[in-house]
Short mmCIF file of C-alpha atoms and ligand atoms in Angstrom, two decimals:
data_model
loop_
_atom_site.label_atom_id
_atom_site.label_comp_id
_atom_site.label_asym_id
_atom_site.label_seq_id
_atom_site.Cartn_x
_atom_site.Cartn_y
_atom_site.Cartn_z
CA MET A 32 0.00 0.00 0.00
CA LEU A 33 2.75 2.51 0.96
CA ASP A 34 4.44 1.93 -2.42
CA ASN A 35 1.28 3.16 -4.14
CA VAL A 36 1.46 6.59 -2.47
CA LYS A 37 2.90 9.46 -4.52
CA VAL A 38 3.98 12.66 -2.81
CA VAL A 39 3.78 15.44 -5.40
CA LEU A 40 5.53 18.78 -4.83
CA VAL A 41 4.49 21.57 -7.19
CA GLU A 42 7.08 24.19 -8.25
CA THR A 43 9.17 23.97 -5.10
CA SER A 44 11.65 26.90 -4.84
CA HIS A 45 13.93 25.81 -1.98
CA SER A 46 15.99 22.71 -2.60
CA GLY A 47 16.25 22.19 1.17
CA ASN A 48 12.50 21.60 1.25
CA ILE A 49 12.84 18.82 -1.34
CA GLY A 50 15.49 17.14 0.83
CA SER A 51 13.46 17.57 4.03
CA ALA A 52 10.32 16.27 2.29
CA ALA A 53 12.25 13.19 1.12
CA ARG A 54 13.35 12.56 4.70
CA ALA A 55 9.81 13.11 6.01
CA MET A 56 8.58 10.51 3.53
CA LYS A 57 11.24 7.88 4.18
CA VAL A 58 10.74 7.86 7.95
CA MET A 59 7.08 7.07 7.26
CA GLY A 60 7.88 4.33 4.76
CA LEU A 61 6.97 6.26 1.60
CA SER A 62 9.24 6.47 -1.43
CA GLN A 63 7.49 7.86 -4.54
CA LEU A 64 8.42 11.54 -4.80
CA VAL A 65 7.29 13.50 -7.86
CA LEU A 66 8.49 17.06 -8.57
CA VAL A 67 6.29 19.18 -10.83
CA ASN A 68 8.36 21.81 -12.65
CA PRO A 69 10.77 22.37 -9.73
CA GLN A 70 12.20 25.88 -9.44
CA CYS A 71 15.48 24.57 -8.01
CA GLU A 72 17.90 21.68 -8.44
CA VAL A 73 18.19 18.61 -6.24
CA ASP A 74 21.50 20.13 -5.07
CA ALA A 75 23.94 19.70 -2.16
CA GLN A 76 21.53 21.51 0.16
CA ALA A 77 18.74 19.07 -0.74
CA ILE A 78 21.02 16.08 -0.22
CA ALA A 79 22.25 17.45 3.13
CA LEU A 80 18.71 17.92 4.45
CA ALA A 81 17.54 14.57 3.06
CA ALA A 82 20.23 12.86 5.23
CA GLY A 83 19.58 9.11 4.96
CA ALA A 84 16.80 9.71 2.43
CA SER A 85 18.97 11.14 -0.37
CA ASP A 86 18.03 8.10 -2.49
CA ILE A 87 14.42 9.34 -2.55
CA ALA A 88 15.43 12.92 -3.44
CA LEU A 89 17.79 11.71 -6.20
CA SER A 90 15.33 9.27 -7.72
CA ALA A 91 12.41 11.74 -7.69
CA GLU A 92 10.41 11.75 -10.90
CA ILE A 93 10.41 15.18 -12.58
CA VAL A 94 7.42 16.20 -14.71
CA SER A 95 6.33 19.50 -16.22
CA ASN A 96 2.74 19.72 -15.01
CA LEU A 97 0.38 18.35 -12.37
CA ASP A 98 -1.70 16.32 -14.83
CA ASP A 99 1.37 14.30 -15.81
CA ALA A 100 2.19 13.70 -12.14
CA VAL A 101 -1.21 12.23 -11.28
CA HIS A 102 -2.44 10.71 -14.59
CA ASP A 103 -2.35 7.11 -13.26
CA CYS A 104 -3.84 7.88 -9.82
CA GLY A 105 -7.30 6.78 -8.66
CA LEU A 106 -7.33 9.31 -5.80
CA VAL A 107 -5.76 12.77 -5.74
CA VAL A 108 -5.83 14.95 -2.62
CA GLY A 109 -4.63 18.55 -2.60
CA THR A 110 -3.26 20.24 0.52
CA SER A 111 -3.94 23.79 1.54
CA ALA A 112 -3.23 25.96 4.56
CA ARG A 113 -6.47 27.79 3.88
CA SER A 114 -9.53 25.65 4.50
CA ARG A 115 -12.52 26.18 2.24
CA THR A 116 -11.12 28.71 -0.21
CA LEU A 117 -13.05 26.71 -2.78
CA ASP A 118 -16.26 24.92 -1.89
CA TRP A 119 -14.74 21.46 -2.34
CA PRO A 120 -15.02 18.12 -0.53
CA MET A 121 -12.75 18.39 2.51
CA LEU A 122 -10.99 15.75 4.56
CA ASN A 123 -9.25 16.25 7.87
CA PRO A 124 -5.73 14.76 8.07
CA ARG A 125 -6.99 11.60 9.84
CA GLU A 126 -9.68 10.93 7.27
CA CYS A 127 -7.13 11.61 4.55
CA GLY A 128 -4.75 8.99 6.04
CA GLU A 129 -7.60 6.46 6.22
CA LYS A 130 -8.63 7.06 2.61
CA PHE A 131 -5.05 6.59 1.44
CA ALA A 132 -4.65 3.40 3.48
CA GLN A 133 -7.83 1.94 1.94
CA GLU A 134 -7.54 3.10 -1.65
CA GLY A 135 -3.78 2.64 -1.79
CA LEU A 136 -4.46 -1.11 -1.70
CA GLN A 137 -6.16 -0.83 -5.09
CA HIS A 138 -4.51 1.89 -7.15
CA PRO A 139 -1.88 4.65 -7.08
CA VAL A 140 -2.92 7.60 -4.89
CA ALA A 141 -1.38 11.07 -4.76
CA ILE A 142 -1.10 13.83 -2.20
CA VAL A 143 -0.20 17.20 -3.71
CA PHE A 144 1.69 20.04 -2.01
CA GLY A 145 1.94 23.64 -3.24
CA ARG A 146 4.53 26.36 -3.66
CA GLU A 147 6.18 27.78 -0.55
CA ARG A 148 4.82 31.29 -1.14
CA THR A 149 1.54 30.82 -2.92
CA GLY A 150 0.45 27.23 -2.38
CA LEU A 151 -1.60 25.53 -5.14
CA THR A 152 -3.56 27.49 -7.74
CA ASN A 153 -7.33 27.11 -7.91
CA THR A 154 -6.94 25.21 -11.18
CA GLU A 155 -4.56 22.76 -9.50
CA LEU A 156 -6.87 22.41 -6.50
CA GLN A 157 -9.73 21.62 -8.88
CA THR A 158 -7.70 18.70 -10.28
CA CYS A 159 -8.03 17.04 -6.86
CA HIS A 160 -10.89 14.86 -5.58
CA PHE A 161 -10.55 16.20 -2.04
CA HIS A 162 -8.70 18.92 -0.15
CA VAL A 163 -7.03 18.47 3.18
CA SER A 164 -6.05 21.17 5.61
CA ILE A 165 -4.02 20.64 8.78
CA PRO A 166 -6.08 22.38 11.50
CA ALA A 167 -3.30 24.71 12.63
CA ASN A 168 -3.49 27.99 14.54
CA PRO A 169 -6.07 30.04 12.58
CA GLU A 170 -3.94 33.17 13.10
CA TYR A 171 -0.88 31.47 11.57
CA SER A 172 -1.86 28.30 9.77
CA SER A 173 0.84 27.94 7.14
CA LEU A 174 3.32 25.17 7.94
CA ASN A 175 6.70 24.87 6.32
CA LEU A 176 6.25 22.69 3.23
CA ALA A 177 8.30 19.72 4.50
CA MET A 178 6.55 19.84 7.87
CA ALA A 179 3.18 19.66 6.14
CA VAL A 180 4.54 16.66 4.20
CA GLN A 181 5.64 15.11 7.50
CA THR A 182 2.29 15.59 9.21
CA LEU A 183 0.24 14.09 6.38
CA CYS A 184 2.65 11.21 5.70
CA TYR A 185 2.44 10.37 9.41
CA GLU A 186 -1.36 10.14 9.18
CA ILE A 187 -1.05 7.82 6.19
CA ARG A 188 1.34 5.59 8.12
CA VAL A 189 -0.81 5.50 11.25
CA ALA A 190 -3.88 4.56 9.19
CA HIS A 191 -1.87 1.91 7.35
CA LEU A 192 -0.62 0.38 10.62
CA ALA A 193 -4.15 0.38 12.07
CA GLN A 194 -5.39 -1.42 8.97
CA GLU A 195 -2.63 -4.04 9.28
CA ALA A 196 -3.41 -4.54 12.98
CA GLU A 197 -7.10 -5.03 12.17
CA ARG A 198 -6.29 -7.68 9.60
CA TYR A 199 -4.07 -9.47 12.10
CA SER A 200 -6.77 -9.41 14.77
CA GLU A 201 -9.31 -10.85 12.32
CA VAL A 202 -7.06 -13.88 11.98
CA GLN A 203 -6.77 -14.09 15.77
CA GLU A 204 -10.53 -13.96 16.31
CA GLN A 205 -10.96 -17.36 14.72
CA GLU A 206 -9.21 -18.77 17.74
CA TYR A 207 -12.04 -17.98 20.13
CA PRO A 208 -14.00 -21.00 21.38
CA ARG A 209 -17.45 -21.73 19.96
CA GLN A 210 -20.54 -21.34 22.12
CA HIS A 211 -21.00 -25.09 22.68
CA GLU A 212 -17.40 -25.35 23.88
CA LEU A 213 -18.05 -22.61 26.42
CA GLU A 214 -21.19 -24.44 27.59
CA LEU A 215 -19.17 -27.65 28.04
CA PHE A 216 -16.67 -25.66 30.08
CA TYR A 217 -19.40 -24.18 32.30
CA SER A 218 -20.93 -27.63 32.90
CA HIS A 219 -17.52 -29.02 33.71
CA LEU A 220 -16.80 -26.12 36.09
CA GLU A 221 -20.17 -26.51 37.81
CA LYS A 222 -19.63 -30.24 38.26
CA VAL A 223 -16.17 -29.79 39.75
CA ILE A 224 -17.12 -27.02 42.18
CA THR A 225 -20.14 -29.08 43.23
CA ASP A 226 -17.93 -32.14 43.77
CA THR A 227 -15.49 -30.09 45.84
CA GLN A 228 -18.51 -28.77 47.76
CA PHE A 229 -17.72 -25.17 46.92
CA ILE A 230 -21.39 -24.96 45.94
CA SER A 231 -24.14 -27.35 46.99
CA LYS A 232 -26.30 -29.22 44.54
CA GLU A 233 -29.44 -28.33 46.48
CA GLN A 234 -28.68 -24.61 46.82
CA PRO A 235 -26.29 -23.61 44.07
CA GLY A 236 -26.93 -19.87 44.55
CA LEU A 237 -25.63 -17.31 42.06
CA VAL A 238 -22.04 -18.49 41.86
CA MET A 239 -22.34 -19.98 38.37
CA ASN A 240 -24.03 -16.84 37.06
CA LYS A 241 -21.25 -14.70 38.42
CA LEU A 242 -18.61 -17.02 37.00
CA ARG A 243 -20.28 -16.92 33.60
CA ARG A 244 -20.21 -13.14 33.76
CA LEU A 245 -16.54 -13.21 34.71
CA PHE A 246 -15.62 -15.46 31.77
CA SER A 247 -17.77 -13.47 29.34
CA ARG A 248 -15.88 -10.36 30.33
CA ALA A 249 -12.50 -12.04 30.06
CA ARG A 250 -13.43 -13.69 26.75
CA PRO A 251 -10.96 -16.61 26.98
CA GLU A 252 -9.36 -17.75 23.75
CA ALA A 253 -9.64 -21.40 22.67
CA GLN A 254 -6.21 -22.22 24.03
CA GLU A 255 -6.93 -20.53 27.35
CA LEU A 256 -10.19 -22.47 27.64
CA ASN A 257 -8.24 -25.69 27.06
CA ILE A 258 -5.97 -24.79 29.97
CA LEU A 259 -8.99 -24.17 32.21
CA ARG A 260 -10.52 -27.51 31.18
CA GLY A 261 -7.16 -29.17 31.95
CA ILE A 262 -7.12 -27.61 35.42
CA LEU A 263 -10.65 -28.86 36.11
CA THR A 264 -9.68 -32.37 35.01
CA SER A 265 -6.61 -32.28 37.26
CA VAL A 266 -8.84 -31.27 40.21
CA GLU A 267 -11.29 -34.10 39.40
CA LYS A 268 -8.45 -36.60 39.49
CA GLN A 269 -7.63 -35.59 43.06
CA LEU A 270 -11.19 -36.02 44.26
CA PRO A 271 -11.64 -39.23 46.35
CA ASN A 272 -14.74 -40.43 44.51
CA GLU A 273 -13.15 -40.09 41.05
CA LYS A 274 -11.38 -43.03 39.45
N1 LIG B 578 0.53 30.96 1.48
C1 LIG B 578 0.40 29.61 1.06
C2 LIG B 578 1.17 28.75 1.98
C3 LIG B 578 1.87 27.71 1.29
S1 LIG B 578 2.74 26.72 2.39
C4 LIG B 578 -1.07 29.22 1.10
O1 LIG B 578 -1.84 29.93 1.69
O2 LIG B 578 -1.44 28.17 0.58
C5 LIG B 578 3.33 25.53 1.26
C6 LIG B 578 2.53 24.26 1.18
O3 LIG B 578 2.61 23.57 2.40
C7 LIG B 578 1.05 24.42 0.89
O4 LIG B 578 0.79 24.60 -0.46
C8 LIG B 578 0.54 23.09 1.39
O5 LIG B 578 0.85 22.12 0.44
C9 LIG B 578 1.40 22.86 2.61
N2 LIG B 578 0.77 23.35 3.85
C10 LIG B 578 1.21 24.35 4.63
N3 LIG B 578 0.38 24.53 5.67
C11 LIG B 578 -0.60 23.62 5.54
C12 LIG B 578 -1.75 23.30 6.30
N4 LIG B 578 -2.09 23.95 7.41
N5 LIG B 578 -2.54 22.28 5.86
C13 LIG B 578 -2.24 21.60 4.74
N6 LIG B 578 -1.15 21.86 3.99
C14 LIG B 578 -0.34 22.86 4.38
#
C-alpha cells in the first residue's frame, strides 16, 4: 500500500524543502516523490537535508505539469493551509490517512503540495478529488512545506498500521471458542465445584451466574479455555470419589 502513495511537490523553490520532504517521507515508509516543474535543483543543500533519504530525493520523478504527475492515480488529494477557499469536498488529516490506506491497496494515490509562497492554484486544487487542511493555529496556519509533508505522511502511516493490525486481529478472532465449547466448560466447572462442595447441589446460589459473567468479560481464547478444562480435570483426578 505505501508503495502506491505518490507525494507530489508543485514548483518547489527551496531545494532544502525537497530534501526535508524526502526525509519526512522515508521515515514514514513512503518512497514515490514527484516534482512538478521544480524551481530549483536537487543540489547539495537538498542532499544534506535529506540525510539518509537522499536516495528518494535523487530518484524523484520530474514532470512539467500536475496532470502528468497524477495521470495514473485513482485518488488525488490537494493540501492547503487555507480551508474552504473553494467549496470542495474536505478531509481532515486523519480521514485523509484512512482514505489513502484503503484506496492505496487498489490503485496509485497522490497527495499534492503547493509552492512555498503561494500554495496551489485554484486550477490545481480543482484537479483534486478532495482537499485536506491541517487544522493549525487560525492566526498562523501555514506550515513549512516539509513539515506539512511530515504531518500528512504520518497520518497515512498510522492509518496503514491500524489497517494491518485489524487484519491481524481478524485472523486471531478465529481462535475464540465456539458457544458449545463454552457451555461444556461451564458444565464441567459446575460439576467440579459441586464435587469439591464449593457450591451445593441443592442450593447452588448465584455463583455460576457470576462465573459466567466473569468469563464473558474475560473472553478466553480457545487455548486458554483448554488450559482451564485441563485444570478442572486435574482437580477431578484428586477427588476421592473419582477413578
Ligand atoms: N501561502 C500559502 C502557503 C503555502 S505553504 C497558502 O496559503 O497556501 C506551502 C505548502 O505547504 C502548501 O501549499 C501546502 O501544500 C502545505 N501546507 C502548509 N500549511 C498547511 C496546512 N495547514 N494544511 C495543509 N497543507 C499545508
